[in-house]
Coordinates of C-alpha atoms (C1' of nucleotides) in Angstrom, one line a residue:
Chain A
X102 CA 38.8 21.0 17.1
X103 CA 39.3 23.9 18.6
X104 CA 41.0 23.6 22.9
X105 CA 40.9 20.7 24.6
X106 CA 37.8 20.6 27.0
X107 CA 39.6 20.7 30.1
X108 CA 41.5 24.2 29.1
X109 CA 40.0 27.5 30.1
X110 CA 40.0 30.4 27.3
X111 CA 41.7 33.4 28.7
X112 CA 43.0 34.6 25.8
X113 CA 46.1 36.0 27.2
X114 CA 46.5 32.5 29.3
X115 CA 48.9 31.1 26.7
X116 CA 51.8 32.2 24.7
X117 CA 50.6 34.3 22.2
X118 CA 50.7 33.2 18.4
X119 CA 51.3 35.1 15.8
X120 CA 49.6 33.8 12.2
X121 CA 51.3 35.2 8.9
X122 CA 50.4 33.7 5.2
X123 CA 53.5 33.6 2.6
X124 CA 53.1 33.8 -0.9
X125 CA 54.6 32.0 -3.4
X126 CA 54.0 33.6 -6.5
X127 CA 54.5 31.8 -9.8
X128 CA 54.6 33.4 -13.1
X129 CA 56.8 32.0 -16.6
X130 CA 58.6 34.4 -18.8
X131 CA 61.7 34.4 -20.8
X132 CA 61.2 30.4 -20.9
X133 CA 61.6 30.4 -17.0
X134 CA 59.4 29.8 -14.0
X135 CA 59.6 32.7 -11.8
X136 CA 59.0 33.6 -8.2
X137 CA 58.2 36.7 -7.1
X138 CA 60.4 38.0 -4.3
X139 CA 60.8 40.8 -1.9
X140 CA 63.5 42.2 0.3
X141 CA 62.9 42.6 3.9
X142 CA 64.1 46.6 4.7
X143 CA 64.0 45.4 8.4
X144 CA 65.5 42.7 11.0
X145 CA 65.7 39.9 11.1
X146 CA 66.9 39.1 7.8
X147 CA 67.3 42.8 7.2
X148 CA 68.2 43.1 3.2
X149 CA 67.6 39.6 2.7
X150 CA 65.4 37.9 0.4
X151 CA 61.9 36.8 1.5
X152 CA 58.2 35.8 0.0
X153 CA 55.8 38.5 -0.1
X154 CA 53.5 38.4 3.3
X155 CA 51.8 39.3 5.9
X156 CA 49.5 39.2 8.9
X157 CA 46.0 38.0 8.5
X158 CA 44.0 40.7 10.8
X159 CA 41.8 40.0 13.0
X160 CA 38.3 39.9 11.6
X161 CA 40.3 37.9 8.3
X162 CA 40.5 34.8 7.2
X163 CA 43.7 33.3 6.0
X164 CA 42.7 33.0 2.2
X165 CA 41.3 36.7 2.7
X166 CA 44.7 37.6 3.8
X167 CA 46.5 36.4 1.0
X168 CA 44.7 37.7 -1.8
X169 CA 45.4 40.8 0.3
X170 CA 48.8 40.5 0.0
X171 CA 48.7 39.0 -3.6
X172 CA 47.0 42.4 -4.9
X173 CA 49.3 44.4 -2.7
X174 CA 52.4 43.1 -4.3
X175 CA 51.4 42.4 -7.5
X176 CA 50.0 45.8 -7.9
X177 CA 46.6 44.7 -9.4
X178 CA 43.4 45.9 -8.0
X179 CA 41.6 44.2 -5.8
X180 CA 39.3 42.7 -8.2
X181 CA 42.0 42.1 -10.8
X182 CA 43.5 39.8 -7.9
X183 CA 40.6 38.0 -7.4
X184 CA 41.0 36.1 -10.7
X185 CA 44.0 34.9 -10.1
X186 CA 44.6 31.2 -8.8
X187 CA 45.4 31.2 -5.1
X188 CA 45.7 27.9 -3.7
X189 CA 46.2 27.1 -0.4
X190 CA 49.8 25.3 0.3
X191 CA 50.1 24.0 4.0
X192 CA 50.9 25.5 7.0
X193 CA 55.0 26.3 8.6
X194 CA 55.1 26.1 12.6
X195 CA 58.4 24.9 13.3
X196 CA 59.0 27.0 17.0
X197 CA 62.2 28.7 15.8
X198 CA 61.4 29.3 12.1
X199 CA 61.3 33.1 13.5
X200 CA 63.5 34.3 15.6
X201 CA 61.4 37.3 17.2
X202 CA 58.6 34.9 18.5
X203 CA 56.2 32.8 17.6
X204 CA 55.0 32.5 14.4
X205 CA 52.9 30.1 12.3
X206 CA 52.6 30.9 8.8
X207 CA 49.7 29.9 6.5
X208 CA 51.4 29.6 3.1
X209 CA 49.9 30.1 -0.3
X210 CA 50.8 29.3 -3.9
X211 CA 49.5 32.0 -6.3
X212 CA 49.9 31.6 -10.6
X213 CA 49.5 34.8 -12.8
X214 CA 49.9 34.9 -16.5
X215 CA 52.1 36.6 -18.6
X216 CA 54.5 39.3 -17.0
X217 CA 52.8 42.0 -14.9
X218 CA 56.0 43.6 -13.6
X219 CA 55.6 43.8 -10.0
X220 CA 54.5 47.2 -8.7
X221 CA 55.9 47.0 -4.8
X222 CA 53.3 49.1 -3.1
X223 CA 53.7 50.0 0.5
X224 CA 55.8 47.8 2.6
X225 CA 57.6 45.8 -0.5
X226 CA 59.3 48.4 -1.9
X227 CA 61.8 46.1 -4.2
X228 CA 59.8 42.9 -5.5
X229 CA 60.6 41.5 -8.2
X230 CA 60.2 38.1 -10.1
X231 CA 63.4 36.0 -9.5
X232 CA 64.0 32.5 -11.9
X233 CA 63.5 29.4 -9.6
X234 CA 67.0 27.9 -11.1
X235 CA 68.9 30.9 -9.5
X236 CA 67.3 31.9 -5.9
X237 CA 69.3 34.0 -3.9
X238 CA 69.7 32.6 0.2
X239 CA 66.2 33.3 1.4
X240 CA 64.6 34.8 4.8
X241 CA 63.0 32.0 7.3
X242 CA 61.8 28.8 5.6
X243 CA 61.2 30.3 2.4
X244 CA 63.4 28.5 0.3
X245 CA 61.5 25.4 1.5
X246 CA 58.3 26.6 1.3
X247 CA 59.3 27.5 -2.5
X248 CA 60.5 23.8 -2.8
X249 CA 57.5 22.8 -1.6
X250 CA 55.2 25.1 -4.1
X251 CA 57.1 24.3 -6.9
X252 CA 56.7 20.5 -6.5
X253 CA 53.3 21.1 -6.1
X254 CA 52.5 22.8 -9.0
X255 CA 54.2 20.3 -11.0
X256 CA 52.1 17.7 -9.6
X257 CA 48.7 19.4 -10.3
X258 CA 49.5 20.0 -14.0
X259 CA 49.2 16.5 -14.8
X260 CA 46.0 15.9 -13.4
X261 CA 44.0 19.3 -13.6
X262 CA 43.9 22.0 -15.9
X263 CA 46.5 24.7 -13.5
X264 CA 48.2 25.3 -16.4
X265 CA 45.7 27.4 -17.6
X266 CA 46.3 29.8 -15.0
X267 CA 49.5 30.8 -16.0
X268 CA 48.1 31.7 -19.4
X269 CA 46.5 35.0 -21.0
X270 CA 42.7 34.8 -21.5
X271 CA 43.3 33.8 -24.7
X272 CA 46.1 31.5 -25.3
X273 CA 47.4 29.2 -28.4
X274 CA 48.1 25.4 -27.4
X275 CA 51.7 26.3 -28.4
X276 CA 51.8 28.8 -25.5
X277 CA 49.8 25.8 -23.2
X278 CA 52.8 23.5 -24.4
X279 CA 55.4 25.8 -23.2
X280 CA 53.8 26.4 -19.6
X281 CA 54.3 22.6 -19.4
X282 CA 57.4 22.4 -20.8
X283 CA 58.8 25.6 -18.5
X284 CA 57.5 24.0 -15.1
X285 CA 58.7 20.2 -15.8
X286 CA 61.9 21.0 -17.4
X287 CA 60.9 18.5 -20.5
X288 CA 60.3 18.9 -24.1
X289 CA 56.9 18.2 -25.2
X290 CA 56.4 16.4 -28.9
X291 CA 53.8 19.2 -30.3
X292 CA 51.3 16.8 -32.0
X293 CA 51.3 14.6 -29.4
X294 CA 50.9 17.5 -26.6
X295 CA 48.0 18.8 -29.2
X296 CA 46.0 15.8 -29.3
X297 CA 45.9 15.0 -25.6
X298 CA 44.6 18.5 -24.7
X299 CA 41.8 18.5 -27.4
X300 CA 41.3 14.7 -26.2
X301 CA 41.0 16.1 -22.9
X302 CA 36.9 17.6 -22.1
X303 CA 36.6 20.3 -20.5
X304 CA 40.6 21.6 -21.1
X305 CA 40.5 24.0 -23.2
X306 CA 37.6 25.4 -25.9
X307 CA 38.5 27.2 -29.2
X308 CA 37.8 31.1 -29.6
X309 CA 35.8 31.6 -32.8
X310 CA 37.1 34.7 -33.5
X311 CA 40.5 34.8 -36.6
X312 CA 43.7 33.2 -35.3
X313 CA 46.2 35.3 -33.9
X314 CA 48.9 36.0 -36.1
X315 CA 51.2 39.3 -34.1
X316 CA 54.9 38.6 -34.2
X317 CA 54.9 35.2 -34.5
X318 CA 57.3 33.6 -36.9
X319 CA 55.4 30.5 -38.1
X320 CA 52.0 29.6 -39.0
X321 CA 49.3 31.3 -37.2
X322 CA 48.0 29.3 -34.5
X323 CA 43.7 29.0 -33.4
X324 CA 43.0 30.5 -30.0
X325 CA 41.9 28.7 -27.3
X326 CA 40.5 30.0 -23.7
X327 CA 40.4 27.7 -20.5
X328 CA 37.5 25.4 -20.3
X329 CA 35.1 25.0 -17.3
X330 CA 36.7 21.1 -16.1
X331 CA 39.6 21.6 -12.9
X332 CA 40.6 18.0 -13.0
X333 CA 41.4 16.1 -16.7
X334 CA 40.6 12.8 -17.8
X335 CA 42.3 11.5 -19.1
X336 CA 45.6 13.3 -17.3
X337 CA 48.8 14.5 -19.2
X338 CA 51.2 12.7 -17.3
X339 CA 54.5 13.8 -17.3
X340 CA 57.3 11.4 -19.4
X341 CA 59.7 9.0 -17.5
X342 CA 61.6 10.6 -14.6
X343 CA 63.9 8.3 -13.0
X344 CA 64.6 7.8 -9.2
X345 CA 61.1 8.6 -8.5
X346 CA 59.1 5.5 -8.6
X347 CA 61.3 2.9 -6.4
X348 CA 61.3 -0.6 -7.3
X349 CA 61.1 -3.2 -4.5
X350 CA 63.7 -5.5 -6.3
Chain B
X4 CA 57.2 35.2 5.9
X5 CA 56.6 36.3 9.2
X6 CA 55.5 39.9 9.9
X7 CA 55.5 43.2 8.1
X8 CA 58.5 45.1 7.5
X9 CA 57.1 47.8 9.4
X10 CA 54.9 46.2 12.1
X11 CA 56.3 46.2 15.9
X12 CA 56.6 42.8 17.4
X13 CA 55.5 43.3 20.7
X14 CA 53.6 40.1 21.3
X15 CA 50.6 41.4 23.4
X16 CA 50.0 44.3 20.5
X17 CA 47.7 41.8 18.5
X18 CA 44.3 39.8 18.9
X19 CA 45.9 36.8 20.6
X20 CA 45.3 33.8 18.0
X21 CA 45.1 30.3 19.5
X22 CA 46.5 27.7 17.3
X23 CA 45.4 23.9 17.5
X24 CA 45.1 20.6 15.9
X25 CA 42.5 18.5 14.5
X26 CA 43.0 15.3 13.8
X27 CA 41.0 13.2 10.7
X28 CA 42.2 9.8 11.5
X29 CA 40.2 6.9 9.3
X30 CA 40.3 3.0 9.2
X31 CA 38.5 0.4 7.3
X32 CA 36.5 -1.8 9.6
X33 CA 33.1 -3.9 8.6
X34 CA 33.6 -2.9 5.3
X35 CA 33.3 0.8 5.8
X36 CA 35.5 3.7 5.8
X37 CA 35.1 4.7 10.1
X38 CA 36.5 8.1 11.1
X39 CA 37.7 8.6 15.0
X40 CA 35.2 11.3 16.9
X41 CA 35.2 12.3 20.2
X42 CA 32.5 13.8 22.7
X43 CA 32.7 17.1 23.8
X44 CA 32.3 17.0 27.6
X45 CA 32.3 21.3 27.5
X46 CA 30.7 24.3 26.1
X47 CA 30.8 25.2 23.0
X48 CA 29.3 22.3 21.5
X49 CA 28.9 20.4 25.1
X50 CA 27.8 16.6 24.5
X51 CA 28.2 17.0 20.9
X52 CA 30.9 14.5 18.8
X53 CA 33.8 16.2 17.4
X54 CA 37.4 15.9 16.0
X55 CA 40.1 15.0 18.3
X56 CA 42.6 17.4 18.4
X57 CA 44.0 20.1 21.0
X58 CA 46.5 22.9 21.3
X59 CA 50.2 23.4 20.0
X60 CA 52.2 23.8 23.2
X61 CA 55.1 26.4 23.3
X62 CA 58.0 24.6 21.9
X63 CA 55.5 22.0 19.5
X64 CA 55.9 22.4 15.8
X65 CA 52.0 21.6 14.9
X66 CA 53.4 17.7 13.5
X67 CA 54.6 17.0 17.0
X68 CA 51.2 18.3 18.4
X69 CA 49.2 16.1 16.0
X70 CA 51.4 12.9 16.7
X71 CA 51.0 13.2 20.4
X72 CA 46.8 13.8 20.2
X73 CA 47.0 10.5 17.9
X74 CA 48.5 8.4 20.3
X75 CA 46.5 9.9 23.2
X76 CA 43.1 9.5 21.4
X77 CA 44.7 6.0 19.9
X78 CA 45.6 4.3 23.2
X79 CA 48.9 3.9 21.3
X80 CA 52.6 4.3 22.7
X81 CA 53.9 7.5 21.2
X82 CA 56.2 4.4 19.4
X83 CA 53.8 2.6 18.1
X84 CA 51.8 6.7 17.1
X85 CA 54.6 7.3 15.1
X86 CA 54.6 4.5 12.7
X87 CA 51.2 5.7 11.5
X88 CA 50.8 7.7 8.4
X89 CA 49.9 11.3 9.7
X90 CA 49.9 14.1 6.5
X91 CA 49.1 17.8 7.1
X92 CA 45.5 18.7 5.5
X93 CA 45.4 21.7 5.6
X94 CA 44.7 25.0 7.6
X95 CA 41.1 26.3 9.0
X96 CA 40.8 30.1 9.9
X97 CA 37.5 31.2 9.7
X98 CA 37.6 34.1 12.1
X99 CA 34.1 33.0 13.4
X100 CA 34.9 29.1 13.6
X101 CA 35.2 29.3 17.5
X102 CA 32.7 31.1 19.3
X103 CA 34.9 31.8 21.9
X104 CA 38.1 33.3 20.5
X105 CA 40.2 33.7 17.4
X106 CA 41.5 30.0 16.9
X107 CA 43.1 28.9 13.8
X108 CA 43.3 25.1 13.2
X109 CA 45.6 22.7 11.2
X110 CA 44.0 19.7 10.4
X111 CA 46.0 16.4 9.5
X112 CA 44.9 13.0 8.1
X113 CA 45.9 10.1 9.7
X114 CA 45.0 6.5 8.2
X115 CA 45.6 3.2 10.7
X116 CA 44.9 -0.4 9.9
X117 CA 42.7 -3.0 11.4
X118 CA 40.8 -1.8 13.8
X119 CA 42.4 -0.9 16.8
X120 CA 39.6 -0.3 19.4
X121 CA 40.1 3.3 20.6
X122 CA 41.2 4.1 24.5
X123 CA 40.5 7.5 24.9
X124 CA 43.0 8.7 27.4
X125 CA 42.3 12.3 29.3
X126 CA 40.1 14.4 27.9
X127 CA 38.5 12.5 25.6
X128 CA 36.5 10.0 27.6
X129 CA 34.3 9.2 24.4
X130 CA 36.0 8.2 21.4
X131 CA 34.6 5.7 18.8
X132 CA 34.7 5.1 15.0
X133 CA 32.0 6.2 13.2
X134 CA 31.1 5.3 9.6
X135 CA 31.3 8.1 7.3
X136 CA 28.6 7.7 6.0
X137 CA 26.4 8.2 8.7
X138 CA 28.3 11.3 10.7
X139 CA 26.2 12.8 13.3
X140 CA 26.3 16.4 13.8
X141 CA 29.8 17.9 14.5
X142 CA 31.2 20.6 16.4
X143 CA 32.7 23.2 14.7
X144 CA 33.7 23.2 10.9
X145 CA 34.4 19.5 11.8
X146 CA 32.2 18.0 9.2
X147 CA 34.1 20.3 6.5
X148 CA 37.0 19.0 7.7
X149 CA 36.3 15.5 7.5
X150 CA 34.7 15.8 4.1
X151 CA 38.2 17.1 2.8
X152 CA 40.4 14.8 4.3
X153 CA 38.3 12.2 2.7
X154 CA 38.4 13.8 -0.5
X155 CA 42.1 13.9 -0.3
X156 CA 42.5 10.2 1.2
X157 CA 40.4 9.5 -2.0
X158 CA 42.6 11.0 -4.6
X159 CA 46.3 9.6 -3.2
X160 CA 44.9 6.4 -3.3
X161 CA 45.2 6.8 -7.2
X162 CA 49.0 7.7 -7.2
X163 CA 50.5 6.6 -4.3
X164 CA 50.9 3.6 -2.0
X165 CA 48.7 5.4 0.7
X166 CA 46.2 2.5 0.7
X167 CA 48.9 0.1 2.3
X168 CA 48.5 2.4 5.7
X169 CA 45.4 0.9 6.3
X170 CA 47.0 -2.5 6.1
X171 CA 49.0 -4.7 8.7
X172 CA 52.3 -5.1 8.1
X173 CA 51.6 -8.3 6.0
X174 CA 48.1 -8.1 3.9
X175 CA 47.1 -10.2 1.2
X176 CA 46.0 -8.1 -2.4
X177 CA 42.2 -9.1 -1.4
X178 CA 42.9 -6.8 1.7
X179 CA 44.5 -4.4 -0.1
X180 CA 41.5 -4.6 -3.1
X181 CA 39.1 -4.0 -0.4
X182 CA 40.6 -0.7 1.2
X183 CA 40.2 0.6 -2.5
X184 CA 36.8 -0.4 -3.0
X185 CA 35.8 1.0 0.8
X186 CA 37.5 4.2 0.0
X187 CA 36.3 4.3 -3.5
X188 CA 32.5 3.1 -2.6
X189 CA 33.5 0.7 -5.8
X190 CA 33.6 -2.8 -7.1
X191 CA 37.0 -3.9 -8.9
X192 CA 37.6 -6.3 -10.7
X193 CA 40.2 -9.3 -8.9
X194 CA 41.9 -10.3 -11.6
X195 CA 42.7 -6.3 -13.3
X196 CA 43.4 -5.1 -9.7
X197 CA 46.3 -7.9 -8.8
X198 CA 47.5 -7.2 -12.5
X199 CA 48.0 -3.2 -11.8
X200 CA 49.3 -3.8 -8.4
X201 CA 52.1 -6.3 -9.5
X202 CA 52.9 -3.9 -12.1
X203 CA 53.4 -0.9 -10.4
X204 CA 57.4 -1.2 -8.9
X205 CA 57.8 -1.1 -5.3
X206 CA 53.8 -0.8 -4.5
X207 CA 54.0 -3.9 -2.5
X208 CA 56.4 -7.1 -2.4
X209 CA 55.7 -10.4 -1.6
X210 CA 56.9 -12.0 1.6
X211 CA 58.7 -15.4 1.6
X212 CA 56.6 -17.6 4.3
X213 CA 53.7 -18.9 3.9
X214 CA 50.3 -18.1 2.7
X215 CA 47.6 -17.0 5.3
X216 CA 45.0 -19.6 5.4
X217 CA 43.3 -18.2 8.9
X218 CA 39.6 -18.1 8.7
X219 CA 39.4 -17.2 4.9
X220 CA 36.5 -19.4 3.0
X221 CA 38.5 -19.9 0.0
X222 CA 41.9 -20.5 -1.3
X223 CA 45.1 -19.0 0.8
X224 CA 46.2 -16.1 -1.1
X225 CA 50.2 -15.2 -0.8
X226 CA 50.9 -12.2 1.5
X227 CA 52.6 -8.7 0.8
X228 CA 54.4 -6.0 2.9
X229 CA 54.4 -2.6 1.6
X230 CA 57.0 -1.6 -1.0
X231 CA 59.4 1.4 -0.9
X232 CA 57.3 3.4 -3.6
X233 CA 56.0 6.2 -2.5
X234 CA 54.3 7.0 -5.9
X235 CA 53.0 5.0 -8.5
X236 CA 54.0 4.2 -11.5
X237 CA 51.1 3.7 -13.3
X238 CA 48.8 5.4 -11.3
X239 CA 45.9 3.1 -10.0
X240 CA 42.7 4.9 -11.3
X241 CA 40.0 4.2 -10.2
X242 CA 36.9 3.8 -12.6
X243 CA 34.5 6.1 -14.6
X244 CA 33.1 9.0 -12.2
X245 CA 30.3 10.6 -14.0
X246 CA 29.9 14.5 -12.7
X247 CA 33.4 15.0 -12.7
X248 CA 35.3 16.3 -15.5
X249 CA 32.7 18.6 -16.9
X250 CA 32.1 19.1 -20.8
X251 CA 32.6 21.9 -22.8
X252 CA 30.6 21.4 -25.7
Chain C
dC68 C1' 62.4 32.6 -53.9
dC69 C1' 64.2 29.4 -50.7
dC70 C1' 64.7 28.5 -45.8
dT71 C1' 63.3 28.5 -41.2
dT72 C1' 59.8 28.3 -38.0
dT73 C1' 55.4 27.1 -36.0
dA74 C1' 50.9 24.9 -36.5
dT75 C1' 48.2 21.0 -37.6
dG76 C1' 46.9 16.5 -39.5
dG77 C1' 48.1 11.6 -39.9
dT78 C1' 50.3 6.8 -39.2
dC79 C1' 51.8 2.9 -36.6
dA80 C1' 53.5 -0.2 -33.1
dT81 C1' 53.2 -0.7 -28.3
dC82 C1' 51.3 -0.6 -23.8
dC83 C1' 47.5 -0.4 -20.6
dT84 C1' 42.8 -1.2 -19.6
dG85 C1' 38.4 -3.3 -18.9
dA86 C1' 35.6 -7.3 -19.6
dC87 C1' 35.7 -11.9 -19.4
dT88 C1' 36.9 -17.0 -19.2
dA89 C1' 39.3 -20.7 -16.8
dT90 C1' 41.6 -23.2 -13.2
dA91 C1' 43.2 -24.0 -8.4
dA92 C1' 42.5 -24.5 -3.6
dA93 C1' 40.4 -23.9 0.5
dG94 C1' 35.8 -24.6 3.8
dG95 C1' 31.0 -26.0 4.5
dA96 C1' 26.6 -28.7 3.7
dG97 C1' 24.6 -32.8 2.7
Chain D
dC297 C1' 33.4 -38.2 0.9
dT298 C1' 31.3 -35.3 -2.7
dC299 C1' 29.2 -31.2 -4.5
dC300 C1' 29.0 -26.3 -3.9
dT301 C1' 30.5 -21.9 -2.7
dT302 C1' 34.2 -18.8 -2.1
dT303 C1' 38.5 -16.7 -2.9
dA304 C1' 43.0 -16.6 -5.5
dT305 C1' 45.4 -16.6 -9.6
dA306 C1' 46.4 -17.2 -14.7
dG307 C1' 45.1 -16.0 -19.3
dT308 C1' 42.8 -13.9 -23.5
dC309 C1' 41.1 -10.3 -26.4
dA310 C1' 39.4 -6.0 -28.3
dG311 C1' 39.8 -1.0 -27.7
dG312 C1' 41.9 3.1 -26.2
dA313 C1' 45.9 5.9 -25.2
dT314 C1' 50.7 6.9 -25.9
dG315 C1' 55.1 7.8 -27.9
dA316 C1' 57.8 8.1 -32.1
dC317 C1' 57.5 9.6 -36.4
dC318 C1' 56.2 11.7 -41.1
dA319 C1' 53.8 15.1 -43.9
dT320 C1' 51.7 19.4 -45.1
dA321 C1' 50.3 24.3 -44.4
dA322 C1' 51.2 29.0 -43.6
dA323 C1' 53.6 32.6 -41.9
dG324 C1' 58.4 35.7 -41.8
dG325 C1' 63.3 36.6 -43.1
dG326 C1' 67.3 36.4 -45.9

DNA sequence: CCCTTTATGGTCATCCTGACTATAAAGGAG
DNA sequence: CTCCTTTATAGTCAGGATGACCATAAAGGG
């Protein structure tokens, strides 16, 4: 809802809020999930570490304001940004998360293919894409809000086609495999992997046009570009993890 | 993160953004998946129902604010509130969602057994369950809300053990079947559905005394408390949704 | 010309699932 | 008390999906 019926609506009546949005940008090279990061030229957390952000303006809306931010940091164009998966995460309002005042934070997991180098424009003059393994202390909540991202997105590639997002318009099923193998941690048997894709409607379609061959090393492999289902059926589950699923006895 | 490098944090220098909570809260009742709606005693939306919910005082973290409009809207102690499954949804900020000002909402799910009649305390003199199926007009974005929450409710029923928080503390699997097929508009089948249960570690366990007989018409089934799962392990699908998973060829 | 690497096509035993049959144990109607 | 209905619970069985392999094809590198 939106005030309780008995309040009145001066604006200025209460403290005021402030309402950010964080990014968490994924992206997978060299074999590694990557993050891309930023570091704060100003206190607090001057020189740290932090997720690319900002202020949703006033005639915004939070999703508005993050693909904002996502084409300001990523250095695409607007419209380039605008393909890119953006996915609301969930919202960080712990009182003292910010030191300054207060500040609730709509954060936002973002996946872009291959490896655009980041092109800091204005107010993130050093971003860069850090490897998940190896973060550096973080700004705020940010390490947790990474946590939670990451989690996420290894959730939502068993059961709808995300991984797609992290791939090139055109993509072989090896490089599909590795997306999956880079944000579980798991190797993939490759015929199996295969046939549960193609088994899969809607995953993934086949290019007509001549395999790629380029500097691969083996056989050249059929291309494939992201087909129009979100969720798959069946899923590609992920294989055993332990202390995960509890047992009762 | 919270604020751009170069932006001044004088708290007055911005549109003052309200931030409240909604709250989604559902049970099963009468065979029917009810959600908890209040009536609007002011402007906007005077008379008409809406989502309980309020603002996030000063030193409130937007959890705490949503557990204490639960147990308000509930009738329950804050004790008895905070053994009641209560998830973040996620964040609304349509900058025209409140006529009045700039408020951003986060909306959380909550899901509580039986049917506890509610007591609306304070401001909300009118609350009631209301079948989902037959919402009335709602203030706000309230229907959107509602529609995702139960789109979410929906979808963690298939891999987790949500569907035990809208169970007593000891259920039989024929209570447990039903909150599935209520939440899933389906039929299952008795025998398949105790099968997948039983299978899945730490879903439920069963509990020592002895079996309900009550008012039940046929044979006393054994009784279960939730198990320490939190996920499943297999998932619990539910059956063949057409219009779903698209097609590609 | 082999060897390594990657892609792709199969096999096979196992597990899970859905559909279905059968039996047990209550209450209600007559 | 005896059917009859209802719910609980135990099996059976065929088909589909999965994981563990094996085999072949087609590239590049020494």
């Amino acid at each position: 809802m939106s005030g309780n019926d008995a309040t009145p609506y001066d604006p200025h009546a209460f403290e005021p809020f402030a309402v950010t949005v964080d990014l968490a940008v994924f992206t997978v090279r060299e074999g590694g999930l990557h993050v891309l990061l930023i570091r704060r030229g100003q206190d607090p957390y001057a020189g740290a570490w932090a997720l690319p952000g900002g202020f949703i303006l006033p005639r915004e809306c939070a999703e508005d304001a993050a693909r904002r931010e996502l084409a300001e940091e990523t250095g695409l164009s607007q419209e380039s940004a605008a393909a890119l998966h953006l996915e609301q995460l969930r919202t960080y309002s712990d009182p003292d998360r910010d030191p300054r005042m207060r500040v609730v934070s709509v954060a936002y997991t973002a996946l872009v293919p291959g490896l655009p180098e980041p092109r800091g424009g204005g107010d993130a003059a050093h971003a860069q894409w850090t490897a998940v393994g190896a973060l550096p202390a973080l700004a705020f909540d940010h390490a947790r809000i990474i946590a939670d991202a990451r989690e996420r997105v290894r959730a939502k590639l068993e059961y709808t086609s995300l991984a797609t997002a992290f791939c090139p318009p055109e993509f072989t099923l090896g490089e599909l495999q590795q997306v999956y193998e880079t944000v579980w941690g798991v190797e993939l048997d490759r015929p199996n992997f295969r046939r549960k894709v193609l088994a899969s409607p809607g995953f993934v379609e086949p290019v007509e046009g001549a395999p790629r061959r380029t500097g691969g090393r083996g056989k050249p492999a059929a291309l494939y570009r992201a087909g129009t289902a979100t969720t798959l059926h069946p899923a590609l589950l992920r294989p055993e993890r332990r202390s995960e699923g509890e047992r009762s006895v």
